[in-house]
mmCIF file of C-alpha atoms and ligand atoms in Angstrom:
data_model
loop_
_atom_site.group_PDB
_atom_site.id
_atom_site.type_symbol
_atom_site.label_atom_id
_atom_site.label_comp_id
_atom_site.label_asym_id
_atom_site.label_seq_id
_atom_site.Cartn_x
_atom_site.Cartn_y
_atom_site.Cartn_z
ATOM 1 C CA UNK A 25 0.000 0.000 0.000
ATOM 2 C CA UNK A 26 0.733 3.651 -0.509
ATOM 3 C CA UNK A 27 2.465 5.358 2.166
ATOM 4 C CA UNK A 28 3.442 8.735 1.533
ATOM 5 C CA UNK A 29 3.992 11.267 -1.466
ATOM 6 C CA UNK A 30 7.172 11.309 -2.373
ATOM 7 C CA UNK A 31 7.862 13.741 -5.601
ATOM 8 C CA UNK A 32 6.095 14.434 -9.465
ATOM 9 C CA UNK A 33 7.325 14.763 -12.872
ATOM 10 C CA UNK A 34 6.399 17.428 -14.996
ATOM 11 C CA UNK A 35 7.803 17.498 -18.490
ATOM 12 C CA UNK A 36 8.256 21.089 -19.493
ATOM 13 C CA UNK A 37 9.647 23.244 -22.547
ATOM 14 C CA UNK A 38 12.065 24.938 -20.616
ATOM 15 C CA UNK A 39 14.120 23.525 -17.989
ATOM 16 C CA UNK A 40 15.579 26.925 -17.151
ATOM 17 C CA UNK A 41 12.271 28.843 -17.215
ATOM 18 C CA UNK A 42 11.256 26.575 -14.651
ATOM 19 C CA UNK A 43 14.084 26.511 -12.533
ATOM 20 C CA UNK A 44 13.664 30.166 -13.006
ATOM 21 C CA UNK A 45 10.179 30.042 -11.243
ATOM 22 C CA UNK A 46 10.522 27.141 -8.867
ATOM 23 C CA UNK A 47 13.507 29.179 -7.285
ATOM 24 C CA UNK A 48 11.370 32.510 -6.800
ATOM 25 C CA UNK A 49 9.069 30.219 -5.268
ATOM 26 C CA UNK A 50 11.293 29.254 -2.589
ATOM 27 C CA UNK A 51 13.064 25.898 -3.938
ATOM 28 C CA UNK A 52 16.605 24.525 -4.584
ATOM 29 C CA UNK A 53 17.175 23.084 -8.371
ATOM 30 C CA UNK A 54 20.117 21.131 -9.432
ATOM 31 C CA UNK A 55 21.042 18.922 -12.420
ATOM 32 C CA UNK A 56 20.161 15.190 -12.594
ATOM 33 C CA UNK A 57 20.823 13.307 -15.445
ATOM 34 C CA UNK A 58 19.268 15.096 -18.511
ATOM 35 C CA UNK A 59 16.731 16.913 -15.983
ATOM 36 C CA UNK A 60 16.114 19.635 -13.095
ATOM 37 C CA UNK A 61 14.992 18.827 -9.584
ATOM 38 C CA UNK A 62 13.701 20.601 -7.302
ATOM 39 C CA UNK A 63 14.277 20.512 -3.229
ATOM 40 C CA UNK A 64 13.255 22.166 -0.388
ATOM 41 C CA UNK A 65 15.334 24.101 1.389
ATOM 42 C CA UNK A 66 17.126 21.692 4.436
ATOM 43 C CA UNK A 67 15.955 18.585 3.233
ATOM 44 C CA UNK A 68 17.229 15.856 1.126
ATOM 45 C CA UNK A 69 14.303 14.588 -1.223
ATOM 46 C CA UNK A 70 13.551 15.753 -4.804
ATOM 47 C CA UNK A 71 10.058 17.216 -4.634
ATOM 48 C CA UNK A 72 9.486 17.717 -8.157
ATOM 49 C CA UNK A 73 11.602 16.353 -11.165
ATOM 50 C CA UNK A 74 11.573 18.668 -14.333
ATOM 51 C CA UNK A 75 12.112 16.848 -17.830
ATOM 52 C CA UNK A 76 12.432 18.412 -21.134
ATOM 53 C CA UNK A 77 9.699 18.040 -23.859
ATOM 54 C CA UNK A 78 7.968 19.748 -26.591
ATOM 55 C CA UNK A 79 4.957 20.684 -24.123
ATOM 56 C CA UNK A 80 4.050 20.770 -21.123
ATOM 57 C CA UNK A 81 2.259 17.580 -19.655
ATOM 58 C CA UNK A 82 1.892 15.914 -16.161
ATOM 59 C CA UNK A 83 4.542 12.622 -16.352
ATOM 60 C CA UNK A 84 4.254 10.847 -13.224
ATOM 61 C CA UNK A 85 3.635 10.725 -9.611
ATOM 62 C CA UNK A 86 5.724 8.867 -7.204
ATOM 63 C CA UNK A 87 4.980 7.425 -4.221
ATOM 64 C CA UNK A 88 6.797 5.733 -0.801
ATOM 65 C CA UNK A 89 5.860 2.590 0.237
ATOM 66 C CA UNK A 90 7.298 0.861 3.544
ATOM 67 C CA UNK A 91 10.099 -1.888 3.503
ATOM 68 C CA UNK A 92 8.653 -4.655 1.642
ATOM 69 C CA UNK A 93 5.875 -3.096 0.338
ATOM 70 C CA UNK A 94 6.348 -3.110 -2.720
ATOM 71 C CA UNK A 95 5.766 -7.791 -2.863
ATOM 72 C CA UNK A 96 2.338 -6.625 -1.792
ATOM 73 C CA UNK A 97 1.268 -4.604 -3.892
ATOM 74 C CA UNK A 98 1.873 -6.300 -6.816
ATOM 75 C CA UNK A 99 0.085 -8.842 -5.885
ATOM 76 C CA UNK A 100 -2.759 -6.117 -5.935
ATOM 77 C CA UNK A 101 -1.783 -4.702 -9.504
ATOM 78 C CA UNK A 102 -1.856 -8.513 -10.668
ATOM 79 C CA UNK A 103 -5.314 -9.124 -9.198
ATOM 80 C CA UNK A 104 -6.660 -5.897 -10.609
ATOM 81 C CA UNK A 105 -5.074 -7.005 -13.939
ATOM 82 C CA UNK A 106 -2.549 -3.902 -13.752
ATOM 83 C CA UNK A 107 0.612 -4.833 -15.696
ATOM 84 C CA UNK A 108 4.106 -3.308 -14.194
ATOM 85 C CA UNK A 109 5.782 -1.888 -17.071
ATOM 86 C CA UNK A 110 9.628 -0.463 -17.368
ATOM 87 C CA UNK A 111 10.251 2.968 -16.284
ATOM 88 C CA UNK A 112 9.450 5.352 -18.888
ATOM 89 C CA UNK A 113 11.490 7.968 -17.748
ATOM 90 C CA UNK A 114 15.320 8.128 -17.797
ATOM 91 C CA UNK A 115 15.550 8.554 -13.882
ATOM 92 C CA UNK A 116 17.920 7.285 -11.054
ATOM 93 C CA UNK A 117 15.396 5.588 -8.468
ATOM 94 C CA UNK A 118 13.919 2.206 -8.689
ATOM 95 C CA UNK A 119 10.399 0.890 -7.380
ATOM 96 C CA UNK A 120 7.721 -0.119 -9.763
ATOM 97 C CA UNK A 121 6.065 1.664 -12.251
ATOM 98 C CA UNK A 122 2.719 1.247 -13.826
ATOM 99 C CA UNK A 123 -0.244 3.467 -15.107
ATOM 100 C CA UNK A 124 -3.571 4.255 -13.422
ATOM 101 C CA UNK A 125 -6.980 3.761 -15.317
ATOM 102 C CA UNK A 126 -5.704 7.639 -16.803
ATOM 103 C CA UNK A 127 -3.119 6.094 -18.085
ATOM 104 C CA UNK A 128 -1.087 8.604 -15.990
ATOM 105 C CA UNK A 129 1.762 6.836 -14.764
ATOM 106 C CA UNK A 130 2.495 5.729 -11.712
ATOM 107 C CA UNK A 131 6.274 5.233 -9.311
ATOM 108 C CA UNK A 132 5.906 3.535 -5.970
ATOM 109 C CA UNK A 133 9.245 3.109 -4.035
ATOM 110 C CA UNK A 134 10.806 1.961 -1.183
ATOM 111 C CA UNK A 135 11.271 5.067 0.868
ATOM 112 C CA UNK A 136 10.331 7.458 3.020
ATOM 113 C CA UNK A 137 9.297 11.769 3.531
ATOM 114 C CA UNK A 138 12.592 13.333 4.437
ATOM 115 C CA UNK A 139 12.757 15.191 7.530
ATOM 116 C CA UNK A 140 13.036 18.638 7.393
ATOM 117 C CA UNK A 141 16.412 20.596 8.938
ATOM 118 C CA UNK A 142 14.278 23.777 8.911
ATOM 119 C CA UNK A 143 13.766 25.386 12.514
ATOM 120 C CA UNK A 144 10.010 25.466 13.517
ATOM 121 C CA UNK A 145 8.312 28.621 13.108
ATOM 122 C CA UNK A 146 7.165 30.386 16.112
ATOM 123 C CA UNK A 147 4.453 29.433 18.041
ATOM 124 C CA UNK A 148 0.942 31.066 17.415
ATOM 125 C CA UNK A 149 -1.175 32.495 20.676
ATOM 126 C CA UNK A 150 -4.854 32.375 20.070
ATOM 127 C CA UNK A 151 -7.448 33.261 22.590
ATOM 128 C CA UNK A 152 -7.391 30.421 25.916
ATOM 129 C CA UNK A 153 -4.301 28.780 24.222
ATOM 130 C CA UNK A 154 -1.315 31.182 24.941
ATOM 131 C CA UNK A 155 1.987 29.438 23.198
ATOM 132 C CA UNK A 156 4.412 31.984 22.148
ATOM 133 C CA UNK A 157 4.612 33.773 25.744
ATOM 134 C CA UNK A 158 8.016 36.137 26.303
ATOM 135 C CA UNK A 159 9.382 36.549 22.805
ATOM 136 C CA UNK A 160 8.164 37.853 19.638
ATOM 137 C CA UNK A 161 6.755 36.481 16.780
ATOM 138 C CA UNK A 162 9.790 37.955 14.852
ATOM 139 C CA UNK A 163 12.392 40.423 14.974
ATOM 140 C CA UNK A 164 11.578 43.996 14.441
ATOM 141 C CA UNK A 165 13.142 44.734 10.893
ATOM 142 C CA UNK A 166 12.965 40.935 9.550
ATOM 143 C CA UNK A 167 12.986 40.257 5.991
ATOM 144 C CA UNK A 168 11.628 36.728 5.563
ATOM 145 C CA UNK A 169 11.452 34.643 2.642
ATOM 146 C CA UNK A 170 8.515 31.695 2.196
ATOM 147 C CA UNK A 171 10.717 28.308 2.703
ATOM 148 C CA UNK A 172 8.843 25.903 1.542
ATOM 149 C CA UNK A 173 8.970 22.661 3.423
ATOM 150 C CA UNK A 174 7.839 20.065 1.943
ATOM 151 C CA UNK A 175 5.959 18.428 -1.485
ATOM 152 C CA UNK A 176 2.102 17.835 0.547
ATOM 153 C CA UNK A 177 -0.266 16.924 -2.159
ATOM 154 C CA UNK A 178 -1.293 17.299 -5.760
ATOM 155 C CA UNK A 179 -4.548 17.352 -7.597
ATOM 156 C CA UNK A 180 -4.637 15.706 -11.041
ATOM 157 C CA UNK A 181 -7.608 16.228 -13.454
ATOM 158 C CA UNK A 182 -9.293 12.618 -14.725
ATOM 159 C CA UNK A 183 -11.883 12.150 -17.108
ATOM 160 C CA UNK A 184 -13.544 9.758 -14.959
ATOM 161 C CA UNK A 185 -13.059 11.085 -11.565
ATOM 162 C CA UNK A 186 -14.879 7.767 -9.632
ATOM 163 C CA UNK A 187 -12.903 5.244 -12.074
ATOM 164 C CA UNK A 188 -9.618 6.950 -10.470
ATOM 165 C CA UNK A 189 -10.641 6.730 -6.664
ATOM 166 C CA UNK A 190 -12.054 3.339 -6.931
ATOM 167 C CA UNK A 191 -8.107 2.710 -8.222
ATOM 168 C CA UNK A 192 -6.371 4.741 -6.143
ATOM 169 C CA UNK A 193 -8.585 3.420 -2.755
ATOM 170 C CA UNK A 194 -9.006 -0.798 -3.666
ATOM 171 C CA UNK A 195 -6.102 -1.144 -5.079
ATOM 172 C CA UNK A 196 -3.358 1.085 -4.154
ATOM 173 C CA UNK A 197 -5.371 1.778 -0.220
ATOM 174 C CA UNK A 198 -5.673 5.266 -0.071
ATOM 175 C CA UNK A 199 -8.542 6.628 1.895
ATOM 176 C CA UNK A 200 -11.481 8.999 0.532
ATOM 177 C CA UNK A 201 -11.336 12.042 3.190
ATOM 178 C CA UNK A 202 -13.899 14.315 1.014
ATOM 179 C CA UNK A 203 -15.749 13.592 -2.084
ATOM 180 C CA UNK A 204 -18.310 15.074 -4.572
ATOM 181 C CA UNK A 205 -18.832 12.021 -6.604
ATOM 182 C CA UNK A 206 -18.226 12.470 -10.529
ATOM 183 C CA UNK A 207 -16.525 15.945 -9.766
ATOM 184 C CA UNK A 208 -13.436 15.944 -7.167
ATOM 185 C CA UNK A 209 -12.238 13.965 -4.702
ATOM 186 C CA UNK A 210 -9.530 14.152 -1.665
ATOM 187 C CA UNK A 211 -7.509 10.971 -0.822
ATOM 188 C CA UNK A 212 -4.903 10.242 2.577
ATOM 189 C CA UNK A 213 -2.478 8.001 3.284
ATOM 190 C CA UNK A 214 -3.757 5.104 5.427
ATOM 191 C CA UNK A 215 -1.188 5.574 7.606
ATOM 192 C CA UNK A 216 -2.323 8.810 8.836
ATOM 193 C CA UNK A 217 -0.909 12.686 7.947
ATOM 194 C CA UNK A 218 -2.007 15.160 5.652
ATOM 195 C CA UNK A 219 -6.112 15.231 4.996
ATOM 196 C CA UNK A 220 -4.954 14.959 1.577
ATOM 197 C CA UNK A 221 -1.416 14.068 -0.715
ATOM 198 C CA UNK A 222 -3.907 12.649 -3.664
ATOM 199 C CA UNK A 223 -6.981 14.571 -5.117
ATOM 200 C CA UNK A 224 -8.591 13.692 -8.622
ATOM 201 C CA UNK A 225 -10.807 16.292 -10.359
ATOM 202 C CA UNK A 226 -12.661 16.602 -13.437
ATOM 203 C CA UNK A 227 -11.946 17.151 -16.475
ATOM 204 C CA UNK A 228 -12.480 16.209 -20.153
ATOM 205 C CA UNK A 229 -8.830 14.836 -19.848
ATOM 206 C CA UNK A 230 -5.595 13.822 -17.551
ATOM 207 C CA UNK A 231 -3.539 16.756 -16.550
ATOM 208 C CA UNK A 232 -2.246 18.483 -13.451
ATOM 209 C CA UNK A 233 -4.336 20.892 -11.641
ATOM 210 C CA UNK A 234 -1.802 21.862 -8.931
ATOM 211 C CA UNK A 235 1.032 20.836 -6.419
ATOM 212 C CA UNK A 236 0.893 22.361 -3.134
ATOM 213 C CA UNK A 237 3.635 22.903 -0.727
ATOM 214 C CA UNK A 238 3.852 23.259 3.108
ATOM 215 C CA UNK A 239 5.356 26.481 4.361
ATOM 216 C CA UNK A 240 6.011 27.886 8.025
ATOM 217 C CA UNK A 241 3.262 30.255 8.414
ATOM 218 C CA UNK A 242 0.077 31.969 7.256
ATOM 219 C CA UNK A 243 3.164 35.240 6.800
ATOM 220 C CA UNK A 244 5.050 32.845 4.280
ATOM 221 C CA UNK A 245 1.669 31.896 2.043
ATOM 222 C CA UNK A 246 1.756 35.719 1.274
ATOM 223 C CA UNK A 247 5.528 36.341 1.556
ATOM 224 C CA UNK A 248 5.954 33.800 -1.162
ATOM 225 C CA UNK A 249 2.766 34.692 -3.435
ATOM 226 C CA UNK A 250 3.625 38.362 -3.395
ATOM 227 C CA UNK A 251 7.645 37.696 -4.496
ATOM 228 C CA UNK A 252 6.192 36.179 -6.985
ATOM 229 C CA UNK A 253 3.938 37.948 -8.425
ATOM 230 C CA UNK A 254 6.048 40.862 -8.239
ATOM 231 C CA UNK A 255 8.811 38.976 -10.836
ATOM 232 C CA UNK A 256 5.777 38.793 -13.041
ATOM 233 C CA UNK A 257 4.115 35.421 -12.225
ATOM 234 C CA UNK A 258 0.161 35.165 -12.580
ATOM 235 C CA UNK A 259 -1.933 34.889 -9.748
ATOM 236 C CA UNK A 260 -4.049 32.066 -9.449
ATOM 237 C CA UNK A 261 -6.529 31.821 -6.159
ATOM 238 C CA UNK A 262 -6.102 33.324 -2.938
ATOM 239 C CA UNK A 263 -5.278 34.374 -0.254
ATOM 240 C CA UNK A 264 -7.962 31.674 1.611
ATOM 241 C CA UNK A 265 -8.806 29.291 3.476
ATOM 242 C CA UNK A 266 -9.974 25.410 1.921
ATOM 243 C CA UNK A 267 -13.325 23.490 2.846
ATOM 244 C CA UNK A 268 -11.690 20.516 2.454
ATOM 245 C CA UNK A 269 -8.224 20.263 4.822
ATOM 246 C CA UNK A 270 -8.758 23.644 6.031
ATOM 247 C CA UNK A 271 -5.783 24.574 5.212
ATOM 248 C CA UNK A 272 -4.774 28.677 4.069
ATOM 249 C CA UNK A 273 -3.681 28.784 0.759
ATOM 250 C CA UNK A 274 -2.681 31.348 -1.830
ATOM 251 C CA UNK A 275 -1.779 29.705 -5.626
ATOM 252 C CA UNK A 276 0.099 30.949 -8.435
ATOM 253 C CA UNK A 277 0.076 29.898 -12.197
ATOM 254 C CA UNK A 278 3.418 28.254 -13.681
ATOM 255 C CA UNK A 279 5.047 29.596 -16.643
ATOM 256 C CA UNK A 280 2.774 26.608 -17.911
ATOM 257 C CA UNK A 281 -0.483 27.663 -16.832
ATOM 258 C CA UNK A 282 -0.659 25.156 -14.038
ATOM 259 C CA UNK A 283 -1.186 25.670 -10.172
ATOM 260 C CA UNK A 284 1.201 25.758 -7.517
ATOM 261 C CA UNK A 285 -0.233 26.471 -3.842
ATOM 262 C CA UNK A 286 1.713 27.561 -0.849
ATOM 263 C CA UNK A 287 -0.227 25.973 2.498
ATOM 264 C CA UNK A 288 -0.332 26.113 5.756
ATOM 265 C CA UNK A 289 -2.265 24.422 8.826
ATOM 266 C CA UNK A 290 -3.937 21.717 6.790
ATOM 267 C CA UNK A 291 -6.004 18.826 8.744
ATOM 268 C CA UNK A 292 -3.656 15.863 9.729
ATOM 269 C CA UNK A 293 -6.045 12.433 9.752
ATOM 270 C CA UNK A 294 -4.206 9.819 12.122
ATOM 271 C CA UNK A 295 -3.986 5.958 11.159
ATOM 272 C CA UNK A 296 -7.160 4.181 11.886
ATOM 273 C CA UNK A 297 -9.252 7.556 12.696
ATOM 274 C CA UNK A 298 -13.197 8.360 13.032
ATOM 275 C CA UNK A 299 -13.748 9.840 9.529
ATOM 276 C CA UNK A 300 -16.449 10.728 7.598
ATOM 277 C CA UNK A 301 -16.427 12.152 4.595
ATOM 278 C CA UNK A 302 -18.037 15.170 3.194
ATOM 279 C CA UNK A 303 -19.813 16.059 0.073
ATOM 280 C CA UNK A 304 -21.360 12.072 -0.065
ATOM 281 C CA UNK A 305 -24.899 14.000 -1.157
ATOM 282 C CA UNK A 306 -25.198 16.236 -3.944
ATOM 283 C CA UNK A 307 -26.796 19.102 -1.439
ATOM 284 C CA UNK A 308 -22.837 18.723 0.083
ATOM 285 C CA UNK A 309 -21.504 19.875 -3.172
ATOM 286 C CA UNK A 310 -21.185 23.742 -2.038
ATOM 287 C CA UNK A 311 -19.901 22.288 1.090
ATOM 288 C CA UNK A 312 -17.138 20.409 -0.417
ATOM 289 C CA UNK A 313 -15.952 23.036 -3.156
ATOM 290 C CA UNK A 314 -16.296 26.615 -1.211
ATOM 291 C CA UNK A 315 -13.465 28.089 0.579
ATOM 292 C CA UNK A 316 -14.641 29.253 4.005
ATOM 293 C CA UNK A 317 -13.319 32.629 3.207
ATOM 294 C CA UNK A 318 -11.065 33.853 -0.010
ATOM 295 C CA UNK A 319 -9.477 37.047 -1.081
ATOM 296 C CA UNK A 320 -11.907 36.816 -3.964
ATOM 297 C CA UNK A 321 -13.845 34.489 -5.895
ATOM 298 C CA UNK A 322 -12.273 31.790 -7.525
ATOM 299 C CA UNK A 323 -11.539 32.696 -10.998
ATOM 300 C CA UNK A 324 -13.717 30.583 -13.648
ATOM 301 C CA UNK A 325 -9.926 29.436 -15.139
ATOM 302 C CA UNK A 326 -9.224 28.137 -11.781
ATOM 303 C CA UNK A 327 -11.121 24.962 -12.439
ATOM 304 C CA UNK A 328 -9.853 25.098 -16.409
ATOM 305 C CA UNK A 329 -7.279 22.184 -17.787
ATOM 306 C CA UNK A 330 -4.585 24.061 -19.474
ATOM 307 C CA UNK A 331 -2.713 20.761 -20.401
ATOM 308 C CA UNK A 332 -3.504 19.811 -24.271
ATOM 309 C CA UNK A 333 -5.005 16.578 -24.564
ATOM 310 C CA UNK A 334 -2.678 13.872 -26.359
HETATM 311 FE FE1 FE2 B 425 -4.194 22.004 -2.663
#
């Protein structure tokens, strides 16, 4: 079974226009192989893997499985008649690939999240629950930077959004933590974090909708969305806060049209928890898809596939 998120592939036009953007977002790119990757700041795992190609397209997801996990689950692939093919990328990790019912493809390894060398951020008083007691939030005259921290979901766009969860739940064991059936759905680990590393939305085609990325604090969302969109970058939905995983969020629009979210304070789901899902009922819809509060409306594109069908 599916552990954790580990990084994505994007093929792209231009490895240096997106090494270009990536590191005004806050991340670390260096050479591997024939492609770019891109870390976070204090902590040793490639996050997203750049490849060069005519046009932009999501390549692949990978994923962490435990220490012999990978015996398992192909014994699940085989039963769901899900044939392990060789990698189709040029790329120096192992694990098994294959391709969901998308016929996006899909890396599941042997590994596990990094851990983060970053200090914590400071501690956040709210009323009855006094943390950060003595010292300031920061200095007077700080200029801070948004550090992202680590790779915490993505959302991919499938033409048959139920097809994809029934996969991505029976066979590879994630768990459903909100749903509007036919439209979007959020999927967790089933050993507990994140309220979400896996959501599936629709669309006439595959593509990706957006990667989002933990940072330290609700100042960083901004910090980050505002450096970039001062060196030119396009806006793409916030400052808000989710329905789903509650967490803030502010995105911005790749040089490729795609999404990219800063987060912070997202719902964490522990192993074997009390869970029920939202958005089950078609009344829930509005429930599911509104942000409790947003800068402004989502933009109509915000929903919109950019990625060309094949
Ligand atoms: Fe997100």
């Amino acid at each position: 079974m599916i552990r954790n998120l580990q990084h994505i592939g994007l093929v792209v036009p231009s490895l240096e226009v997106g090494r270009a953007f990536y590191e005004c977002f806050g991340m670390e790119a260096r050479a591997s192989r024939r492609d770019l990757v891109l870390r976070c700041v204090g902590r040793e795992q490639d996050q997203i893997r750049l490849i060069e190609g005519q046009k932009k397209r999501f390549a692949y997801v990978s994923f962490g499985t435990h220490q012999g996990g990978l015996e398992p689950l192909k014994a699940r692939l085989a039963k769901a008649s899900v044939e392990i093919k060789d990698a189709p990328f040029d790329v120096p990790f192992g694990g098994i690939w294959f391709q969901d019912p998308d016929g996006d493809w899909v890396n599941v390894q042997e590994a596990e999240a990094a851990e983060s060398t970053l200090a914590p951020t400071a501690e956040i008083n709210s009323p009855h629950r006094h943390r950060r007691i003595g010292t300031r939030a920061f200095e007077l005259g700080t200029v801070k930077k948004a550090q992202p921290r680590r790779l915490g979901h993505l959302i991919k766009f499938s033409p048959d959004v139920d097809r994809a969860v029934d996969f991505y739940t029976n066979v590879l064991g994630l768990l459903v933590s909100d749903r509007v059936p036919d439209i979007i759905a959020f999927m967790r680990s089933p050993f507990g974090g994140d309220h979400h590393i896996l959501g599936v939305a629709k669309s006439s085609h595959t593509g990706l909708h957006h990667v989002s990325f933990e940072v330290g604090d609700l100042d960083e969302i901004e910090i980050g969305a505002q450096a970039l969109l001062a060196a030119g970058y396009k806006d793409g939905f916030g400052l808000g806060r989710h329905g789903p995983g509650s967490n803030y969020f502010h995105y911005i629009r790749d040089p490729w049209n795609s999404l990219v979210e800063y987060f912070w304070d997202i719902d964490v789901i522990p192993e074997g928890a009390e869970w029920t899902p939202s958005g089950g009922e078609p009344n829930e819809f509005a429930a599911v898809l509104n942000a409790l509060w947003s800068h402004a409306p989502a933009p109509e594109e915000f929903v919109r596939n950019f990625e060309e069908p094949d």
